[in-house]
Tab-separated table of C-alpha atoms in Angstrom:
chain	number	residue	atom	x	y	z
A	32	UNK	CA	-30.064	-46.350	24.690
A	33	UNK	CA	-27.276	-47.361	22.701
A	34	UNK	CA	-28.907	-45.814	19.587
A	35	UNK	CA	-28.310	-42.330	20.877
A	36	UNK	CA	-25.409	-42.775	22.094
A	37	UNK	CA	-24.525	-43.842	18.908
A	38	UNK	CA	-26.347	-40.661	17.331
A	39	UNK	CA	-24.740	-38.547	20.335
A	40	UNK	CA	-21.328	-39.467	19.136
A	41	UNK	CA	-21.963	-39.038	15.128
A	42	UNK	CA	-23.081	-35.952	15.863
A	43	UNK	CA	-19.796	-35.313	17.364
A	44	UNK	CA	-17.789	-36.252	15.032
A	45	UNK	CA	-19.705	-34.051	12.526
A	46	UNK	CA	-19.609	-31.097	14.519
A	47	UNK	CA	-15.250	-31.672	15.000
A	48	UNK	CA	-15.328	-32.286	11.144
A	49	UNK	CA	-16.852	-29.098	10.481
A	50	UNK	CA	-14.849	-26.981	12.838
A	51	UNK	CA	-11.663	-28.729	10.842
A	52	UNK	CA	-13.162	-27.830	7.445
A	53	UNK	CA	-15.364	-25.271	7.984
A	54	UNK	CA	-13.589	-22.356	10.050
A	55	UNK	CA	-16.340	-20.205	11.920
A	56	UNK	CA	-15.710	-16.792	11.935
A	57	UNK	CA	-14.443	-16.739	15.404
A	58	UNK	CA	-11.745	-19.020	14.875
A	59	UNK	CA	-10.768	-15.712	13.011
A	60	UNK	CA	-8.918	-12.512	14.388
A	61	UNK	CA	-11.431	-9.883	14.061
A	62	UNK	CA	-10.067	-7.154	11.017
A	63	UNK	CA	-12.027	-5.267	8.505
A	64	UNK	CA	-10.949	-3.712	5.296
A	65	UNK	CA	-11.613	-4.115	1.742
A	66	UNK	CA	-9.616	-6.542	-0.698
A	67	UNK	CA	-9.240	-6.254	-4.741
A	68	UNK	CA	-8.361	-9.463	-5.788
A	69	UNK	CA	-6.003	-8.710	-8.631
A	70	UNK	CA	-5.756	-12.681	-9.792
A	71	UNK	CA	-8.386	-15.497	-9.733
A	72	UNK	CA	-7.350	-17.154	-6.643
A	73	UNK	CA	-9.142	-20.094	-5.054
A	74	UNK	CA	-11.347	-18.836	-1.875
A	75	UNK	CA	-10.858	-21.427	0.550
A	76	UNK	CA	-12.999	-22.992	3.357
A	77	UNK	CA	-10.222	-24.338	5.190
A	78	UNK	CA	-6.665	-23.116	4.835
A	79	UNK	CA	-4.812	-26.407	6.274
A	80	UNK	CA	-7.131	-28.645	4.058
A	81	UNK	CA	-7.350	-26.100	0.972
A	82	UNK	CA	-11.193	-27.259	1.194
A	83	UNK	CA	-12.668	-25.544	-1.760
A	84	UNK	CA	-15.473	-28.114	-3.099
A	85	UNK	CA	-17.194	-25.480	-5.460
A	86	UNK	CA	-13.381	-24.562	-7.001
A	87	UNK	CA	-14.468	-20.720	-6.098
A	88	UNK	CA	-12.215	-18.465	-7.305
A	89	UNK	CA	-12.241	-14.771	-6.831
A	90	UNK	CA	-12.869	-12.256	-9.204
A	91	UNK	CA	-9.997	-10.307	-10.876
A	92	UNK	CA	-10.667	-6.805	-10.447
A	93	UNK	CA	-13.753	-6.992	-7.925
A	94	UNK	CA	-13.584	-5.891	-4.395
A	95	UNK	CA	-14.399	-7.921	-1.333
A	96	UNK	CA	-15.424	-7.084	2.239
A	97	UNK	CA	-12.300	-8.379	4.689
A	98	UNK	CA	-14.222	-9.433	7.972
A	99	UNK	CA	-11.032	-11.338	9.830
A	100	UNK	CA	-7.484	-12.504	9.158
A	101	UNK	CA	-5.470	-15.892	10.461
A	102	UNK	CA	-3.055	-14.288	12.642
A	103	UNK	CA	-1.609	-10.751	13.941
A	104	UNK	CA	0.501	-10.885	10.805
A	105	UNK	CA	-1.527	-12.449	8.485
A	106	UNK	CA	-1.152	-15.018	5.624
A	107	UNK	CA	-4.852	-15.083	4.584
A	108	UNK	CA	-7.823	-12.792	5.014
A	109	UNK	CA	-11.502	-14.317	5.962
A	110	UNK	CA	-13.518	-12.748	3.439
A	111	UNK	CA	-17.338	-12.376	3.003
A	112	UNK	CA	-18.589	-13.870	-0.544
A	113	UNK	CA	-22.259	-13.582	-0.349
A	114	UNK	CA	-22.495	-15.999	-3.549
A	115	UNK	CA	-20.985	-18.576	-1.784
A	116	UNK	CA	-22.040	-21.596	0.485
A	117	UNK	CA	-20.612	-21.178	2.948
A	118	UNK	CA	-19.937	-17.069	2.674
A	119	UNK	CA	-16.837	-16.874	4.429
A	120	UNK	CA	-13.694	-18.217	2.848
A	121	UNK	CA	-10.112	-17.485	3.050
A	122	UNK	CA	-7.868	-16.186	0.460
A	123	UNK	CA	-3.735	-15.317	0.353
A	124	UNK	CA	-3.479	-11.839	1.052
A	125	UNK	CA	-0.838	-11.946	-1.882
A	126	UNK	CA	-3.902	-12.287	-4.058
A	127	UNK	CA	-4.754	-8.678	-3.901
A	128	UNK	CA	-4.720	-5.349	-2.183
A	129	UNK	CA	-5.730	-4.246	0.514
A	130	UNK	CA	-7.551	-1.131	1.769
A	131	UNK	CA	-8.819	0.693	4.524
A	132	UNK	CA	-12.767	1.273	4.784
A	133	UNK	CA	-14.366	4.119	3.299
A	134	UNK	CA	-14.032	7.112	5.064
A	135	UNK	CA	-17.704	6.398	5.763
A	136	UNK	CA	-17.823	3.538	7.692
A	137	UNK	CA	-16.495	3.864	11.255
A	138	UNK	CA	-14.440	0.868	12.670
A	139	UNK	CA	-15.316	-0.590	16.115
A	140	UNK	CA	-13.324	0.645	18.680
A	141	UNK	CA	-11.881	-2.423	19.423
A	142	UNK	CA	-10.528	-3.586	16.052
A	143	UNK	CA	-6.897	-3.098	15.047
A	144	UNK	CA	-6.609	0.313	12.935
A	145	UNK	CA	-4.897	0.155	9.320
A	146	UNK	CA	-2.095	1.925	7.868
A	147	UNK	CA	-3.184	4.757	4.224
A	148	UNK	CA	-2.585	2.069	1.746
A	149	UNK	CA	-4.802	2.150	-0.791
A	150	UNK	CA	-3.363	-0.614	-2.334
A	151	UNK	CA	-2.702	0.936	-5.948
A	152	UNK	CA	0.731	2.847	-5.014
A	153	UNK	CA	3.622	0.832	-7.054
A	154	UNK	CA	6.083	3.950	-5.588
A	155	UNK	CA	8.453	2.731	-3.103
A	156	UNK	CA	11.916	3.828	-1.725
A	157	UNK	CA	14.783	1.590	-1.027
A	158	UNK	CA	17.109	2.134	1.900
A	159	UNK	CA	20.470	0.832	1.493
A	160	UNK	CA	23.243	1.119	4.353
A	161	UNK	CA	26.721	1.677	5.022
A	162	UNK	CA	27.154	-0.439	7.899
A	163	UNK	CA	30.761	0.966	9.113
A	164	UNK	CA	28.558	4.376	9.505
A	165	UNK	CA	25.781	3.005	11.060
A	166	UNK	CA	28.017	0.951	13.860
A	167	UNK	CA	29.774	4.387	14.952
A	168	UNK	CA	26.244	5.357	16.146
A	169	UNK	CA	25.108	2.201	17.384
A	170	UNK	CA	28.466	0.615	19.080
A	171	UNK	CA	26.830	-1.308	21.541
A	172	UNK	CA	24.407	-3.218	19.111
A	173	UNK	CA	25.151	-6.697	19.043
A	174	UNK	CA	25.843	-6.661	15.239
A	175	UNK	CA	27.794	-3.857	15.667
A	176	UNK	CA	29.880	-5.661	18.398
A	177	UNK	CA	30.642	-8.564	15.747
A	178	UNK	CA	31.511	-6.139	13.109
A	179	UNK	CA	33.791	-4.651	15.338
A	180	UNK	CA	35.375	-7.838	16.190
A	181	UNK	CA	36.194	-8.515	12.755
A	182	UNK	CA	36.053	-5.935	10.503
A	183	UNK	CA	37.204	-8.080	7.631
A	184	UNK	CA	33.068	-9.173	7.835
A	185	UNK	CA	31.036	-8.596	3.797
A	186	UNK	CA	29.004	-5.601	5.532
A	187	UNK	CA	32.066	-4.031	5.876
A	188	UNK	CA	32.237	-3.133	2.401
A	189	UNK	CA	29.103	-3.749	0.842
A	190	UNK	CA	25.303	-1.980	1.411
A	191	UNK	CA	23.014	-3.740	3.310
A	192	UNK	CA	19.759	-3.773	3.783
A	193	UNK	CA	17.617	-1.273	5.791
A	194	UNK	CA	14.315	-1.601	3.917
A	195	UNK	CA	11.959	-0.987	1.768
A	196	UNK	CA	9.171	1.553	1.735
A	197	UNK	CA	6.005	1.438	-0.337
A	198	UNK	CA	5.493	5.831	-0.423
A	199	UNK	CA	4.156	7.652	0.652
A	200	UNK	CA	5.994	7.366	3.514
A	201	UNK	CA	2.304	7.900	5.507
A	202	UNK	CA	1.749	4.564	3.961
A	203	UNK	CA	2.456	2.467	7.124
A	204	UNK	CA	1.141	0.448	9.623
A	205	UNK	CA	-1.266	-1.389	7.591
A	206	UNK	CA	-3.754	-3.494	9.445
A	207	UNK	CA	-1.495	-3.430	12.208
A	208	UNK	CA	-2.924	-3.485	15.923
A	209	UNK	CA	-2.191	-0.321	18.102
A	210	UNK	CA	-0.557	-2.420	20.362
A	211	UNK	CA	1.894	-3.663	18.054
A	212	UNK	CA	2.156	-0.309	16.427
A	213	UNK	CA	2.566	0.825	20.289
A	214	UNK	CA	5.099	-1.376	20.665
A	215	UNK	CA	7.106	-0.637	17.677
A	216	UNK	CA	7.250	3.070	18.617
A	217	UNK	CA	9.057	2.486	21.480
A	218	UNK	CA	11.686	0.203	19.922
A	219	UNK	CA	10.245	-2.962	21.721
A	220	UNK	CA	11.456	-4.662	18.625
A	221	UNK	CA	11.781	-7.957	20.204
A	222	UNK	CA	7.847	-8.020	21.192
A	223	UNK	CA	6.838	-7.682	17.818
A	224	UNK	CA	5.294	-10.575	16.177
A	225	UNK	CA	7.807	-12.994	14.793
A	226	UNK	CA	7.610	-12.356	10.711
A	227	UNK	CA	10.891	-15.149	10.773
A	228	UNK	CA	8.520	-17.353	11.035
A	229	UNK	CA	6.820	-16.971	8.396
A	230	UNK	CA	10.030	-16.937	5.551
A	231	UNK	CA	11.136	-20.058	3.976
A	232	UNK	CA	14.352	-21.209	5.642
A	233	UNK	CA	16.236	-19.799	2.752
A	234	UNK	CA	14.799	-16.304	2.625
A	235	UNK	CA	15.412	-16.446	6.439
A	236	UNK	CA	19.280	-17.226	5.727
A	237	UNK	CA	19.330	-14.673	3.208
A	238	UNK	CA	18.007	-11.575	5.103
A	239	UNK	CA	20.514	-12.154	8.141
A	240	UNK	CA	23.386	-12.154	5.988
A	241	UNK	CA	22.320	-8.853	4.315
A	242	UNK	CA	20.464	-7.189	7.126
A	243	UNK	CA	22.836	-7.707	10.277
A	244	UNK	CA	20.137	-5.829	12.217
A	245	UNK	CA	18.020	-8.710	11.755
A	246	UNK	CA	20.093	-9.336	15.677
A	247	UNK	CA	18.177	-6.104	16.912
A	248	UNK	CA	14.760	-7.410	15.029
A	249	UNK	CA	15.002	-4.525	12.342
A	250	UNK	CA	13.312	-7.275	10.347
A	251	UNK	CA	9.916	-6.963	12.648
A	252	UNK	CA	10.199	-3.372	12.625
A	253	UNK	CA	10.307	-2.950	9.272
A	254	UNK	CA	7.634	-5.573	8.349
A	255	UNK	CA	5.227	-3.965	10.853
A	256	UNK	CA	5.748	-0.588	9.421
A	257	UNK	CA	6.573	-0.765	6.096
A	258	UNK	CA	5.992	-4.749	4.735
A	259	UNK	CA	2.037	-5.221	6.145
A	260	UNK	CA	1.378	-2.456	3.373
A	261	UNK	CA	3.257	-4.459	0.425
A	262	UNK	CA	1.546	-5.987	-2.139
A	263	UNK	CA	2.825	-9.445	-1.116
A	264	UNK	CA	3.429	-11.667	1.372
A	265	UNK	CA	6.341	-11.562	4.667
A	266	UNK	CA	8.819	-13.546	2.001
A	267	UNK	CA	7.877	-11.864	-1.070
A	268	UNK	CA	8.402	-9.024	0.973
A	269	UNK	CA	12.053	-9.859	2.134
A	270	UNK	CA	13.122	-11.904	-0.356
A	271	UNK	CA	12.571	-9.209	-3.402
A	272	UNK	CA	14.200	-6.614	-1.144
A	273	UNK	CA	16.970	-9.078	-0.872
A	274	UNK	CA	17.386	-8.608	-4.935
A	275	UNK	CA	17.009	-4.821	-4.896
A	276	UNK	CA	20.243	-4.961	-2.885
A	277	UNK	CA	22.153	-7.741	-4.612
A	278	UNK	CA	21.857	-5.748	-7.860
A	279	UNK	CA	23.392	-2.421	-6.260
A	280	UNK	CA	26.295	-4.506	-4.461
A	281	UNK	CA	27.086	-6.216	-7.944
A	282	UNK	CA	27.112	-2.747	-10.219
A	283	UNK	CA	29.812	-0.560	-9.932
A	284	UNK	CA	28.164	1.702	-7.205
A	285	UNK	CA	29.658	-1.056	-4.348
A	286	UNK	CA	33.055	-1.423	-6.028
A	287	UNK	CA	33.601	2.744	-6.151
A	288	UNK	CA	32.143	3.385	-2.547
A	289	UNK	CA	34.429	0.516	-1.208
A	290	UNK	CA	37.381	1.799	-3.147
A	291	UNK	CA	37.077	5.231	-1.225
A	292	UNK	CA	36.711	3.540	2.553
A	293	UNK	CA	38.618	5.477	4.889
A	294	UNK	CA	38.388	8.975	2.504
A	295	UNK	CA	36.559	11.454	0.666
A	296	UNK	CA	33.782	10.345	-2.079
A	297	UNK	CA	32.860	13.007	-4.706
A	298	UNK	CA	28.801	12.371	-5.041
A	299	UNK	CA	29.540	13.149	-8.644
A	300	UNK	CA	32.044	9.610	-8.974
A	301	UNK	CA	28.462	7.918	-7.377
A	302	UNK	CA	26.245	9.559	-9.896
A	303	UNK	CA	28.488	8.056	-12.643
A	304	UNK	CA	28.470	4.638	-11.048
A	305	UNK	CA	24.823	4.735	-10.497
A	306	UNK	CA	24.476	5.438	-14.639
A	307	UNK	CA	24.706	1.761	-15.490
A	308	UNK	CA	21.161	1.578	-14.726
A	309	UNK	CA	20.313	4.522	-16.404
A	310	UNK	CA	21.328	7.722	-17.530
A	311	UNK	CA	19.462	9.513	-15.358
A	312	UNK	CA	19.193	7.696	-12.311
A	313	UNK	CA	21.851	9.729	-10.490
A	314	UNK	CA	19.184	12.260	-9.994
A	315	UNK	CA	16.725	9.380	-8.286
A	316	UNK	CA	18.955	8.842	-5.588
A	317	UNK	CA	19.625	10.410	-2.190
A	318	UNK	CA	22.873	10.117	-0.894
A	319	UNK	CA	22.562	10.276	2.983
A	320	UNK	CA	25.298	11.693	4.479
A	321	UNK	CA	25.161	12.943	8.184
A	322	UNK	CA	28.154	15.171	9.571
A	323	UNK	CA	30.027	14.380	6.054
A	324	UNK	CA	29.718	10.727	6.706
A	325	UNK	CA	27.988	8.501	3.823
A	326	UNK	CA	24.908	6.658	6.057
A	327	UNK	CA	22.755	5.058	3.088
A	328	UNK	CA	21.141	5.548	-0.415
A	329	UNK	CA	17.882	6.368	-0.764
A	330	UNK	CA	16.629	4.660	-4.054
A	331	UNK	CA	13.483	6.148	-5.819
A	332	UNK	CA	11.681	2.929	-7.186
A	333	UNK	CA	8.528	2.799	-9.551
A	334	UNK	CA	6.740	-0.253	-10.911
A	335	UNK	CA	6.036	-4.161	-10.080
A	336	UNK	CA	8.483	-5.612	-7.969
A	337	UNK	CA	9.116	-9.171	-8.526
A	338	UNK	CA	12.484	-11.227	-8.176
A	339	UNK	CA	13.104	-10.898	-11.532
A	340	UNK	CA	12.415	-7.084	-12.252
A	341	UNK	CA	15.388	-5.251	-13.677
A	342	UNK	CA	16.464	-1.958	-11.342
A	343	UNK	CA	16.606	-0.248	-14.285
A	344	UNK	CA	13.117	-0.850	-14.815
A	345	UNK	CA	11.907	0.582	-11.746
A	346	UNK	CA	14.243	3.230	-12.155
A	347	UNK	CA	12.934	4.727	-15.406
A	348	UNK	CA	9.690	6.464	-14.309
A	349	UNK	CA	10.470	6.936	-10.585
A	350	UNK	CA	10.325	10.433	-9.365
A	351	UNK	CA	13.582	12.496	-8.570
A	352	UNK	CA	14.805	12.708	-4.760
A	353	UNK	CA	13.877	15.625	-3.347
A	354	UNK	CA	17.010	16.471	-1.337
A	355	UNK	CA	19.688	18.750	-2.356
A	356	UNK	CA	22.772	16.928	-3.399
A	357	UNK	CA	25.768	17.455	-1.508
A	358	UNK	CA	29.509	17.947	-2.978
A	359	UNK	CA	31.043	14.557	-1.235
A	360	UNK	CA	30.956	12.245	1.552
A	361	UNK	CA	33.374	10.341	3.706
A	362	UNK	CA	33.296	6.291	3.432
A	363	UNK	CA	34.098	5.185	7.106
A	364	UNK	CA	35.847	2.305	7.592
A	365	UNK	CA	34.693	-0.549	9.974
A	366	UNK	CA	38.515	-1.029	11.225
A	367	UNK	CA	38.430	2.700	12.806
């Protein structure tokens, strides 16, 4: 008797062991999609342990069949290796690009649909703010309230951050759940899935001092649409965005838009601050102005986005805006 109990409770422990190391499929969220691994990054058994006995790594270049992720917003995708023992294993979505399924292959109808991406676009579009202009719409938004309280406050006077957009602008919602897309839709902002939670502490602090709407959960709303199809993760996400701004708010374009606050800005004087990243980048660049009133630029972007990327790299082979440019705009002033 005391024999199997003792082989009752080894076989226990075995079976807790490999639920710890070994993660069966339905410890995963179901998902499907297909993933080109664009470095040789380990493929995991367990993502706590970073179990890898075999030292897999993936292939650079070769494309893998996504059968689950870790979470609604995910950090790793459960992927099926057949070479490997076991098969499934877990690898940072940051390792390569997603996809949807071939047009072919017909999802069940209970798995969350996926955004266009194809996972090759490096096209994207940058959406800087004028605060002052957005707070005459939005009075009653609690960052608005604060501004208005003390209009001496940095988004005052500098652009801040709205988002960015990997373009086509049909490239959205990717691998997001139809509730969640639902949800966003409707401005249920605060139901979203917490992305916060997933920044580092500083990228956190960074992205409310630069995106005050981060106090009406812009941040989910723009992760769920726009970030889930960036080639990166929640805080490479955020945290390059964060530099795409901090180089426009250090260049001349800041200092000549906040030396017009509270009167008319010839587009022309923005073109000509905008030329210190290149000649031509004037004609890159939408100036947003509704009922005369400067609302944001829309930067044109083109290339690999890292922290250290110049904006005048990404600006040399990104396509003109489209919009017709407009003789001047008024700089409204957070004090009115």
């Amino acid at each position: 008797m005391r024999q199997e109990i003792r082989k009752t409770f080894v076989l226990v422990i075995m079976l807790v062991f490999s639920l710890i190391l070994f993660p069966h499929p339905a410890l995963a969220l179901p998902f499907q999609g297909e993933f080109t691994a664009k470095n040789t990054c380990p493929a995991l058994i367990s993502i706590k342990q970073g179990t890898n006995p075999e030292n897999l790594t993936l292939e650079k270049g070769k494309t893998y069949q996504i059968i689950g992720k870790n979470q609604d917003i995910p950090s790793h995708y459960l992927l099926k290796i057949p070479s490997a023992n076991p098969s499934e294993r877990w690898v940072a979505i940051s390792c390569g690009n997603f996809a949807d399924l071939p047009a072919t292959t017909t999802p069940k109808t209970n798995q969350p649909v996926s955004g266009t991406s194809s996972g090759t676009s490096k096209d994207y579009l940058l959406a800087l703010s004028w605060q002052p202009a957005f707070c005459e719409t939005k009075p009653n938004n609690q960052e608005c309230q604060i501004l208005a309280k003390d209009p001496n406050r940095p988004e005052a006077t500098h652009f801040v951050l709205h988002g960015l957009w990997p373009q086509p602008i049909s490239n959205s919602y990717c691998g997001v759940s139809k509730s969640d897309i639902s949800l966003d839709k409707d401005h249920k902002w605060s139901d979203l899935p917490a992305v916060e939670k997933q920044l580092s502490p500083q990228t956190w602090q960074k992205l409310q001092a630069v995106m005050p709407g981060t106090l009406s959960n812009l941040h989910r709303h723009e992760w769920i649409k726009h970030g889930t199809c960036y080639p990166g993760t929640a805080d490479e996400y955020f945290a390059e965005a964060i530099e795409l701004l901090n180089a426009f708010n250090n260049s001349p374009v800041q200092k000549v838009v906040a030396s017009k606050i509270g009167s008319q800005l010839p587009v022309t004087d923005i073109d000509q601050a905008l030329s210190t990243f290149g000649a031509s980048t004037g004609e890159k660049v939408e100036v947003k102005c509704t009922n005369a009133v400067l609302g944001e630029l829309w930067v044109n972007l083109e290339g690999d986005i890292t922290l250290t990327t110049p904006v005048s790299d990404l600006l040399k082979d990104a396509p003109a805006a489209q919009a017709e440019k407009i003789a001047s705009c008024l700089i409204d002033d957070a004090r009115d």
